[in-house]
PDB file of C-alpha atoms in Angstrom:
ATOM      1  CA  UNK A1090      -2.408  -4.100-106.765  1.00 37.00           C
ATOM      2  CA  UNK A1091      -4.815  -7.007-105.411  1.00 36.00           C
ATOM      3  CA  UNK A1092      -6.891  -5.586-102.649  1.00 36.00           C
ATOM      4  CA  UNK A1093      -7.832  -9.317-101.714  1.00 36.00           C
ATOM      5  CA  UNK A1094      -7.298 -10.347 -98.016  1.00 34.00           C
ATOM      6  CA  UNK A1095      -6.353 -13.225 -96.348  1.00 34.00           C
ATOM      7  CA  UNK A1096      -5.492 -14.364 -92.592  1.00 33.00           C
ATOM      8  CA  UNK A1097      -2.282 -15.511 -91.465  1.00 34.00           C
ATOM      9  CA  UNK A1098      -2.907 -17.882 -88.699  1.00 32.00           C
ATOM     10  CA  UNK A1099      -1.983 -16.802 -84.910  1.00 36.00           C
ATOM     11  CA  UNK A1100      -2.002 -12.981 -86.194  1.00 38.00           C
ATOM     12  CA  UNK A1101      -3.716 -10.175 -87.676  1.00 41.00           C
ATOM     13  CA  UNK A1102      -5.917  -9.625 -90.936  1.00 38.00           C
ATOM     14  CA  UNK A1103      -3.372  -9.747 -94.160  1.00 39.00           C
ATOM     15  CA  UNK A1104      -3.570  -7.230 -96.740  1.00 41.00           C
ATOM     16  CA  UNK A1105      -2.946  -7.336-100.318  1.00 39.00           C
ATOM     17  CA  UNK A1106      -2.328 -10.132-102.555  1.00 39.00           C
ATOM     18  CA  UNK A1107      -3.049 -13.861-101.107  1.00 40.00           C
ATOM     19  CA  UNK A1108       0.063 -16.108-100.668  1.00 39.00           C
ATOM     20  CA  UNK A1109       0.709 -18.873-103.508  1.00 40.00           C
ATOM     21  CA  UNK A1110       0.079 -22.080-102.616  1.00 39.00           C
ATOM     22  CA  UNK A1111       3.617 -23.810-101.841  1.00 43.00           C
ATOM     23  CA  UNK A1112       5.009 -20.601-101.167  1.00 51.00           C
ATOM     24  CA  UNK A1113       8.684 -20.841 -99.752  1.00 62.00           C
ATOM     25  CA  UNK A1114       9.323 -19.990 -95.582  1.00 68.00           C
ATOM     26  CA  UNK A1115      10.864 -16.864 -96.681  1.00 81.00           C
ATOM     27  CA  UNK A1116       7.929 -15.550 -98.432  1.00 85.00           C
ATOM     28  CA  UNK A1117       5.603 -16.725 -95.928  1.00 89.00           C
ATOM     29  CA  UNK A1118       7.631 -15.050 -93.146  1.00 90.00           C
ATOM     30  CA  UNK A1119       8.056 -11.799 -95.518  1.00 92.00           C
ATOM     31  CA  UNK A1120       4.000 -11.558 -95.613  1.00 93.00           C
ATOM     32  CA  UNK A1121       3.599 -12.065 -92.401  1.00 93.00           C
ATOM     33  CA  UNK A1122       6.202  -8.954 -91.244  1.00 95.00           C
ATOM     34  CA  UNK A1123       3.774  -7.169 -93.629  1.00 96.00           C
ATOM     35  CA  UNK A1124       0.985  -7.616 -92.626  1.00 95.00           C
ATOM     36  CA  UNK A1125      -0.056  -4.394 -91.245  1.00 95.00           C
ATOM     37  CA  UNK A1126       0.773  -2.400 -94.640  1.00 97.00           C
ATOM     38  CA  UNK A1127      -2.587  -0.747 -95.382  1.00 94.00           C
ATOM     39  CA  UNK A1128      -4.057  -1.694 -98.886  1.00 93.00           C
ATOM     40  CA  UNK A1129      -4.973   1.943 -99.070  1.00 94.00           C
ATOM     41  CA  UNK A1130      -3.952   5.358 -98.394  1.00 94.00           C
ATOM     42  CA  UNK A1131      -0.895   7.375 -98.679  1.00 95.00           C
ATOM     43  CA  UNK A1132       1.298   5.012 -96.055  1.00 96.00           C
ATOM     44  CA  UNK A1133       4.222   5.199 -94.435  1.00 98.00           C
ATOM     45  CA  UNK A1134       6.385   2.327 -94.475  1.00 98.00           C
ATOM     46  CA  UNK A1135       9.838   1.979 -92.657  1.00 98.00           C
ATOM     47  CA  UNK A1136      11.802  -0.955 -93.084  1.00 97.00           C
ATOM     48  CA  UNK A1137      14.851  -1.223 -90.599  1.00 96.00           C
ATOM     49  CA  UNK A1138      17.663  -3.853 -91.506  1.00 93.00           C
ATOM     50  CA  UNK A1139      16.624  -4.536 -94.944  1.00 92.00           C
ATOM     51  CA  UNK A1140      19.591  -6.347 -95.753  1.00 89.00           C
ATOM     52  CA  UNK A1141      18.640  -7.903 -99.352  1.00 84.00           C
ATOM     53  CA  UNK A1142      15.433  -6.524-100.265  1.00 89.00           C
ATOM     54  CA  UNK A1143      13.968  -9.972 -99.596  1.00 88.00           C
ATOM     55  CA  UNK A1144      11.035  -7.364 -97.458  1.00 94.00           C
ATOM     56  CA  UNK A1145      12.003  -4.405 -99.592  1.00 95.00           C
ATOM     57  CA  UNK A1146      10.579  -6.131-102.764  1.00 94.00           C
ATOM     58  CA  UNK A1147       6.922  -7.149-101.223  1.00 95.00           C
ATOM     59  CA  UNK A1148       6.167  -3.711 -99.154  1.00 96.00           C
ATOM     60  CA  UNK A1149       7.106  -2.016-103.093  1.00 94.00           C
ATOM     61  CA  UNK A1150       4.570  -4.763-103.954  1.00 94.00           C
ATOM     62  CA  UNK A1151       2.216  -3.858-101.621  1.00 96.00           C
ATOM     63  CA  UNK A1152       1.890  -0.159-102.265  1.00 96.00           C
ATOM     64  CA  UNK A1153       2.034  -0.246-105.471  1.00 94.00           C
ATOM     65  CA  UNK A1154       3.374   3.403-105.898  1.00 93.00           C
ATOM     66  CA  UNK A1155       1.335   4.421-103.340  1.00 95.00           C
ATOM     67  CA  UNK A1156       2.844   7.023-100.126  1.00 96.00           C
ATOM     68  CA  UNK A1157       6.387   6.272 -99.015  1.00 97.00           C
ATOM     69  CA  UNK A1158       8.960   3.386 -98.353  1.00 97.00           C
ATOM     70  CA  UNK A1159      12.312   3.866 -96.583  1.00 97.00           C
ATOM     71  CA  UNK A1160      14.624   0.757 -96.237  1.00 96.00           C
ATOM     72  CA  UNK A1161      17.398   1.128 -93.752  1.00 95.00           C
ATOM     73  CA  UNK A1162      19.956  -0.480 -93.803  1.00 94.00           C
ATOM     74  CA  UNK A1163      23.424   0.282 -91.781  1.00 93.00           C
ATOM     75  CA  UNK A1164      25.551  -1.234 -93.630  1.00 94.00           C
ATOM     76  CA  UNK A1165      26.945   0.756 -96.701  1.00 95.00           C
ATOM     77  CA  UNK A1166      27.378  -1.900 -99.190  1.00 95.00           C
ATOM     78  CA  UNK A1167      23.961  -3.706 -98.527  1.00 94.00           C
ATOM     79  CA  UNK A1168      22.633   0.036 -98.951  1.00 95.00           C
ATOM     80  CA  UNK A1169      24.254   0.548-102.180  1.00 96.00           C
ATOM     81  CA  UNK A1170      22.859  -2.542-103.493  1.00 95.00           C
ATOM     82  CA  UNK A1171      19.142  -1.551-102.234  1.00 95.00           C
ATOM     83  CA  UNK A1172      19.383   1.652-104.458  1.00 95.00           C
ATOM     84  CA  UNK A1173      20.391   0.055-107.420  1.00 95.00           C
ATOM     85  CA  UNK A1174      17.759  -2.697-107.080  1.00 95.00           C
ATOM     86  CA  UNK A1175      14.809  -0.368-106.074  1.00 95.00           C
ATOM     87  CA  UNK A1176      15.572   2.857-107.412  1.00 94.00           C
ATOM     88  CA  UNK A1177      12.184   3.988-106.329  1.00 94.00           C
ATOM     89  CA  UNK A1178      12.856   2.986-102.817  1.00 95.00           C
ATOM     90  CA  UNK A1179      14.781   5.668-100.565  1.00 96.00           C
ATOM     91  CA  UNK A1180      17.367   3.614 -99.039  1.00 96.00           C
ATOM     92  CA  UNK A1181      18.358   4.926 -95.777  1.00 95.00           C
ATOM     93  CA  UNK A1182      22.328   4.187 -94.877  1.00 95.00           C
ATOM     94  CA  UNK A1183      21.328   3.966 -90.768  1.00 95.00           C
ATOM     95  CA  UNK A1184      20.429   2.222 -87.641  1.00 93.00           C
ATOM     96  CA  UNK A1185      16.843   1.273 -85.875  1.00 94.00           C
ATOM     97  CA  UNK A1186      18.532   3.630 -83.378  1.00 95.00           C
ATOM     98  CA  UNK A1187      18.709   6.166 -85.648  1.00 95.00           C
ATOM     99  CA  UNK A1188      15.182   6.256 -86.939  1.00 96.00           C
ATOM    100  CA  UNK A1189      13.790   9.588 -85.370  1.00 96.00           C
ATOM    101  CA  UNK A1190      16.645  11.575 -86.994  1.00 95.00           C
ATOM    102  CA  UNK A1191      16.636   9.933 -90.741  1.00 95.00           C
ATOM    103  CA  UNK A1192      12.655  10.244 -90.794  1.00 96.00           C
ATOM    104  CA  UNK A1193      13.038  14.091 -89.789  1.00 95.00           C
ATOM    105  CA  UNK A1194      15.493  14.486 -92.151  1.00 94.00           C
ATOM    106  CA  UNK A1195      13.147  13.820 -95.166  1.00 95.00           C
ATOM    107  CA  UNK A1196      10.301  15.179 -93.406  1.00 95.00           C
ATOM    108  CA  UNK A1197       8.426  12.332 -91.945  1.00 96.00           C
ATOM    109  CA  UNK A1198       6.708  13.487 -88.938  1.00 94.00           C
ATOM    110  CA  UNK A1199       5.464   9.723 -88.242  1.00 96.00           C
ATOM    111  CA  UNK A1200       5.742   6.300 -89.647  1.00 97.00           C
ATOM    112  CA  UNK A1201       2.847   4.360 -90.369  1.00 97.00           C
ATOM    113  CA  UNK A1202       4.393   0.960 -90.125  1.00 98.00           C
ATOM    114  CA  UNK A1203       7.786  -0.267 -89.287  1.00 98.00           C
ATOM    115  CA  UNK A1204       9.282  -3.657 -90.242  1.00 97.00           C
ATOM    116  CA  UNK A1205      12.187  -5.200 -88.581  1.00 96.00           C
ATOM    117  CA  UNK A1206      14.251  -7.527 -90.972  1.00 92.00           C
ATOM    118  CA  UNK A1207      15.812  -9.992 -88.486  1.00 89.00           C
ATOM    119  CA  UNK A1208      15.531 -10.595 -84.757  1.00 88.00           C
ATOM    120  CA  UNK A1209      16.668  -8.630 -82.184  1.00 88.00           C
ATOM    121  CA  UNK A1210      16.405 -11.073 -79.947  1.00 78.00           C
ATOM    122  CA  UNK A1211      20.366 -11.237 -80.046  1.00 81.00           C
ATOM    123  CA  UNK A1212      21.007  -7.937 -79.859  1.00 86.00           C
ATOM    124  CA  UNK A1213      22.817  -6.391 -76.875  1.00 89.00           C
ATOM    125  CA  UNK A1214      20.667  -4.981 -74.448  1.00 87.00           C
ATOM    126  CA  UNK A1215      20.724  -1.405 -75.045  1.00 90.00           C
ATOM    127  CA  UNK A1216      20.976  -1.694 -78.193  1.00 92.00           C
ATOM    128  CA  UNK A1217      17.265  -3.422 -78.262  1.00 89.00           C
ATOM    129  CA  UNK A1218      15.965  -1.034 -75.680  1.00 90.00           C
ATOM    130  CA  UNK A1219      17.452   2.094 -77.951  1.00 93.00           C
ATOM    131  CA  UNK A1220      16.169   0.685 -80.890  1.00 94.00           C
ATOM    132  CA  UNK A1221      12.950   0.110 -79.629  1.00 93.00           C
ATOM    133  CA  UNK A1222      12.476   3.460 -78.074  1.00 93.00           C
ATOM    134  CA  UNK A1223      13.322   4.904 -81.748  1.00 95.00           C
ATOM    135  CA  UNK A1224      10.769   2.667 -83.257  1.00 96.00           C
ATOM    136  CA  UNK A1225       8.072   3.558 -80.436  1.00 94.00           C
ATOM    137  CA  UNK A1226       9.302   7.631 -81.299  1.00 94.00           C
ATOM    138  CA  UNK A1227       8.019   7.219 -85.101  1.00 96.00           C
ATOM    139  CA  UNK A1228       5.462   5.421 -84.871  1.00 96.00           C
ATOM    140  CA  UNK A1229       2.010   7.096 -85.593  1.00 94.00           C
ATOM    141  CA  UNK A1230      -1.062   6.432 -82.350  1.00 93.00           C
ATOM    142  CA  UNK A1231      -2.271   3.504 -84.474  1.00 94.00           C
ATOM    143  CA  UNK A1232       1.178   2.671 -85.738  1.00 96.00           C
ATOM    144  CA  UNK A1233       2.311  -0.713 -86.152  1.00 97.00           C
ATOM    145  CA  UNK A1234       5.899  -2.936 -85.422  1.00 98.00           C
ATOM    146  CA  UNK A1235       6.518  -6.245 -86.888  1.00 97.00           C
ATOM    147  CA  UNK A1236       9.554  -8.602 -85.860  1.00 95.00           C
ATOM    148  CA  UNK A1237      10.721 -11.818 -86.392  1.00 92.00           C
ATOM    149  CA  UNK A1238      11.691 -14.469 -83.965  1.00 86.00           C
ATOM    150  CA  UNK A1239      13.671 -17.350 -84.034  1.00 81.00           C
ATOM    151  CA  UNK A1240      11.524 -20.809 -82.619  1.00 77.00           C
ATOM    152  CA  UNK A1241      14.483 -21.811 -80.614  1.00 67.00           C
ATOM    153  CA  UNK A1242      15.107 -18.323 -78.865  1.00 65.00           C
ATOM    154  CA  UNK A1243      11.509 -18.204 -77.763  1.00 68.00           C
ATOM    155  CA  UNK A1244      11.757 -19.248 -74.587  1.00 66.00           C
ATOM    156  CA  UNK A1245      15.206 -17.801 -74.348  1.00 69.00           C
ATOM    157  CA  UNK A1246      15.848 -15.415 -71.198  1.00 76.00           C
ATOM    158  CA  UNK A1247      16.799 -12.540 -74.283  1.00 77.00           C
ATOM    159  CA  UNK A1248      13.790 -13.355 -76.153  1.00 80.00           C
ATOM    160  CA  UNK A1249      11.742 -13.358 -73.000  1.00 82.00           C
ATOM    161  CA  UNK A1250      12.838 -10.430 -71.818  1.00 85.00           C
ATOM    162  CA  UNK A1251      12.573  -8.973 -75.507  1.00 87.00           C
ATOM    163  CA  UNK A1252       8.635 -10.155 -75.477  1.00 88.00           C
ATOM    164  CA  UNK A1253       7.926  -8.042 -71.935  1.00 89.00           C
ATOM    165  CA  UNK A1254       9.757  -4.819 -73.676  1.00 90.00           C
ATOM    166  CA  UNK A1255       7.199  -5.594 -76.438  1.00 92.00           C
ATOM    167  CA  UNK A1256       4.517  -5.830 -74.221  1.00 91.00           C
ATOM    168  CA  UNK A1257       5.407  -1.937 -71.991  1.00 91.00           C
ATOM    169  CA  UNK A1258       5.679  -0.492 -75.539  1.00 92.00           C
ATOM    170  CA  UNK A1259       2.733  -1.369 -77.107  1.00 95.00           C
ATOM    171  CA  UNK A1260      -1.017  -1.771 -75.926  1.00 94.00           C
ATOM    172  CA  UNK A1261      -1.082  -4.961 -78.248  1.00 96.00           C
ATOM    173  CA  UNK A1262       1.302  -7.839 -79.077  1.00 95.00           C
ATOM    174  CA  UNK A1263       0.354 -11.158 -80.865  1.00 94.00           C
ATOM    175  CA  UNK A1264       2.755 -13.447 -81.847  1.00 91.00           C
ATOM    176  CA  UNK A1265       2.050 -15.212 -85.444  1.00 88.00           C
ATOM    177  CA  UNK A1266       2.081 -18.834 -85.585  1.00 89.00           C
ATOM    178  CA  UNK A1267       5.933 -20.434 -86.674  1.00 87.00           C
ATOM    179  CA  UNK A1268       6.753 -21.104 -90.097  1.00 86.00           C
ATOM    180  CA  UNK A1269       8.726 -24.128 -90.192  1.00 86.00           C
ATOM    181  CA  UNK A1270      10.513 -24.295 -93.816  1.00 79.00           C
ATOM    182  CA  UNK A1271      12.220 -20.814 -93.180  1.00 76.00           C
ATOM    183  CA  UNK A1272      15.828 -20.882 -91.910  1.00 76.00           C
ATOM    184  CA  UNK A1273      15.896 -21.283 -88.931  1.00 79.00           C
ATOM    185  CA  UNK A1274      12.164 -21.868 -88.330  1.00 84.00           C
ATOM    186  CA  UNK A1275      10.865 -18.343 -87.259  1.00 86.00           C
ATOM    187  CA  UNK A1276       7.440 -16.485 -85.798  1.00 90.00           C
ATOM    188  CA  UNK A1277       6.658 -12.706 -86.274  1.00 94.00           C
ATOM    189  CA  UNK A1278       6.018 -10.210 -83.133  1.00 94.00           C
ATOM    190  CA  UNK A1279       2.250  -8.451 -84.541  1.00 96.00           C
ATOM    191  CA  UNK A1280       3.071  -5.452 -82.484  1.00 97.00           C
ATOM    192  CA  UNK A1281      -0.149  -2.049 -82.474  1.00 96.00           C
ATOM    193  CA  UNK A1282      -0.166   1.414 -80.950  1.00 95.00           C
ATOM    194  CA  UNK A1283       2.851   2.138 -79.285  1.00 94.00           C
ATOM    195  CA  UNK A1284       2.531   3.720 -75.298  1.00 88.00           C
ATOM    196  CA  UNK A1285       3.427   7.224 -75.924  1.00 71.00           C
ATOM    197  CA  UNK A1286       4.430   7.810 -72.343  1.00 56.00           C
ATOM    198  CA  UNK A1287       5.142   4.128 -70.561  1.00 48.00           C
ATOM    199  CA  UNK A1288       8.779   3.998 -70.183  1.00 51.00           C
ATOM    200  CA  UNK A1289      10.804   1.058 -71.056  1.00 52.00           C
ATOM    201  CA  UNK A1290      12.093  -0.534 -67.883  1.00 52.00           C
ATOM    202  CA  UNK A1291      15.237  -2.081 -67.170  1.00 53.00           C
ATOM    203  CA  UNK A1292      14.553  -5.390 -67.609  1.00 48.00           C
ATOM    204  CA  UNK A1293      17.271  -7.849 -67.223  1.00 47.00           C
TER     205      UNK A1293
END
């Protein structure tokens, strides 16, 4: 595994190997939701909503063999696919609400990262404020959250709204710069150490 680094503009250090030039707005957008996968160590990786294994594939990358890497993934037939194209992945047939109970279950007392593979800025509202809760419950002290954001839902009352639950749940949340050639054009949420104790209030 390439232990270079390079920075992703508008958000934290990036670890691992350094983007191609004329990389494709997926890719880019897939590096920059994993970002915060150390380049060392026995890690914890979750990945909620892996749909594809677009994410799946570069966090396998990433560790290189290295700790342990659940994709979740709620739907049954998207899960099915994930284990036959990453066999060395455990593919996790579940929600983001779910989270606490499937990382118990295998004996995961915390996560050290968790990835989001699509927005939740369209998400009902208690449905983003239960799956953020689980995400904030697995998360290590110095864990970290990444998700991605449409452009045109930033300034959206959901998004909005979405940003200020980021902000009571963790002590820090950047917000990468937009990559324009992904579909539609889409940020990522750089979200560190969740609150333990701050509630999430009932925001709109």
């Amino acid at each position: 595994m390439t232990s270079g680094r390079a920075t992703l503009p508008g958000g934290p250090p990036r670890r691992g190997p350094r983007p191609r030039a004329g990389a494709s707005g997926p890719r880019r957008i897939a590096m920059a939701l994993t970002a915060a996968v150390p380049e060392s160590g026995q890690a914890v990786v979750v990945e909620v909503d892996a749909y594809e294994g677009g994410v799946t594939a570069l966090v396998r990358e990433l560790l290189g063999g290295r700790g342990r890497h659940l994709a979740v993934e709620s739907d049954p037939v998207r899960a099915a696919r994930l284990s036959l194209c990453f066999p060395d992945v455990e593919v996790v047939t579940a929600d983001a609400a779910s989270l606490p109970g499937a990382l118990a279950g295998r004996g995961i007392a915390a996560a050290d990262v968790v990835i989001a593979g699509r927005s939740w800025a369209g998400l009902p509202h208690a449905e983003r404020r239960a799956s953020l809760a689980a995400v904030r419950q697995v998360l290590g002290p110095e864990g970290a959250f990444t998700v991605p954001g449409p452009l045109h839902a930033r300034l959206g009352v959901r998004e909005r709204c979405f940003r200020r639950m980021l902000g009571v749940s963790f002590e820090e949340v950047v917000a990468g710069r937009t990559v324009w050639d992904s579909l539609p054009p889409s940020f990522v949420h750089h979200c560190r150490r969740p609150r333990a104790l701050a509630p999430l209030l009932p925001f709109p």
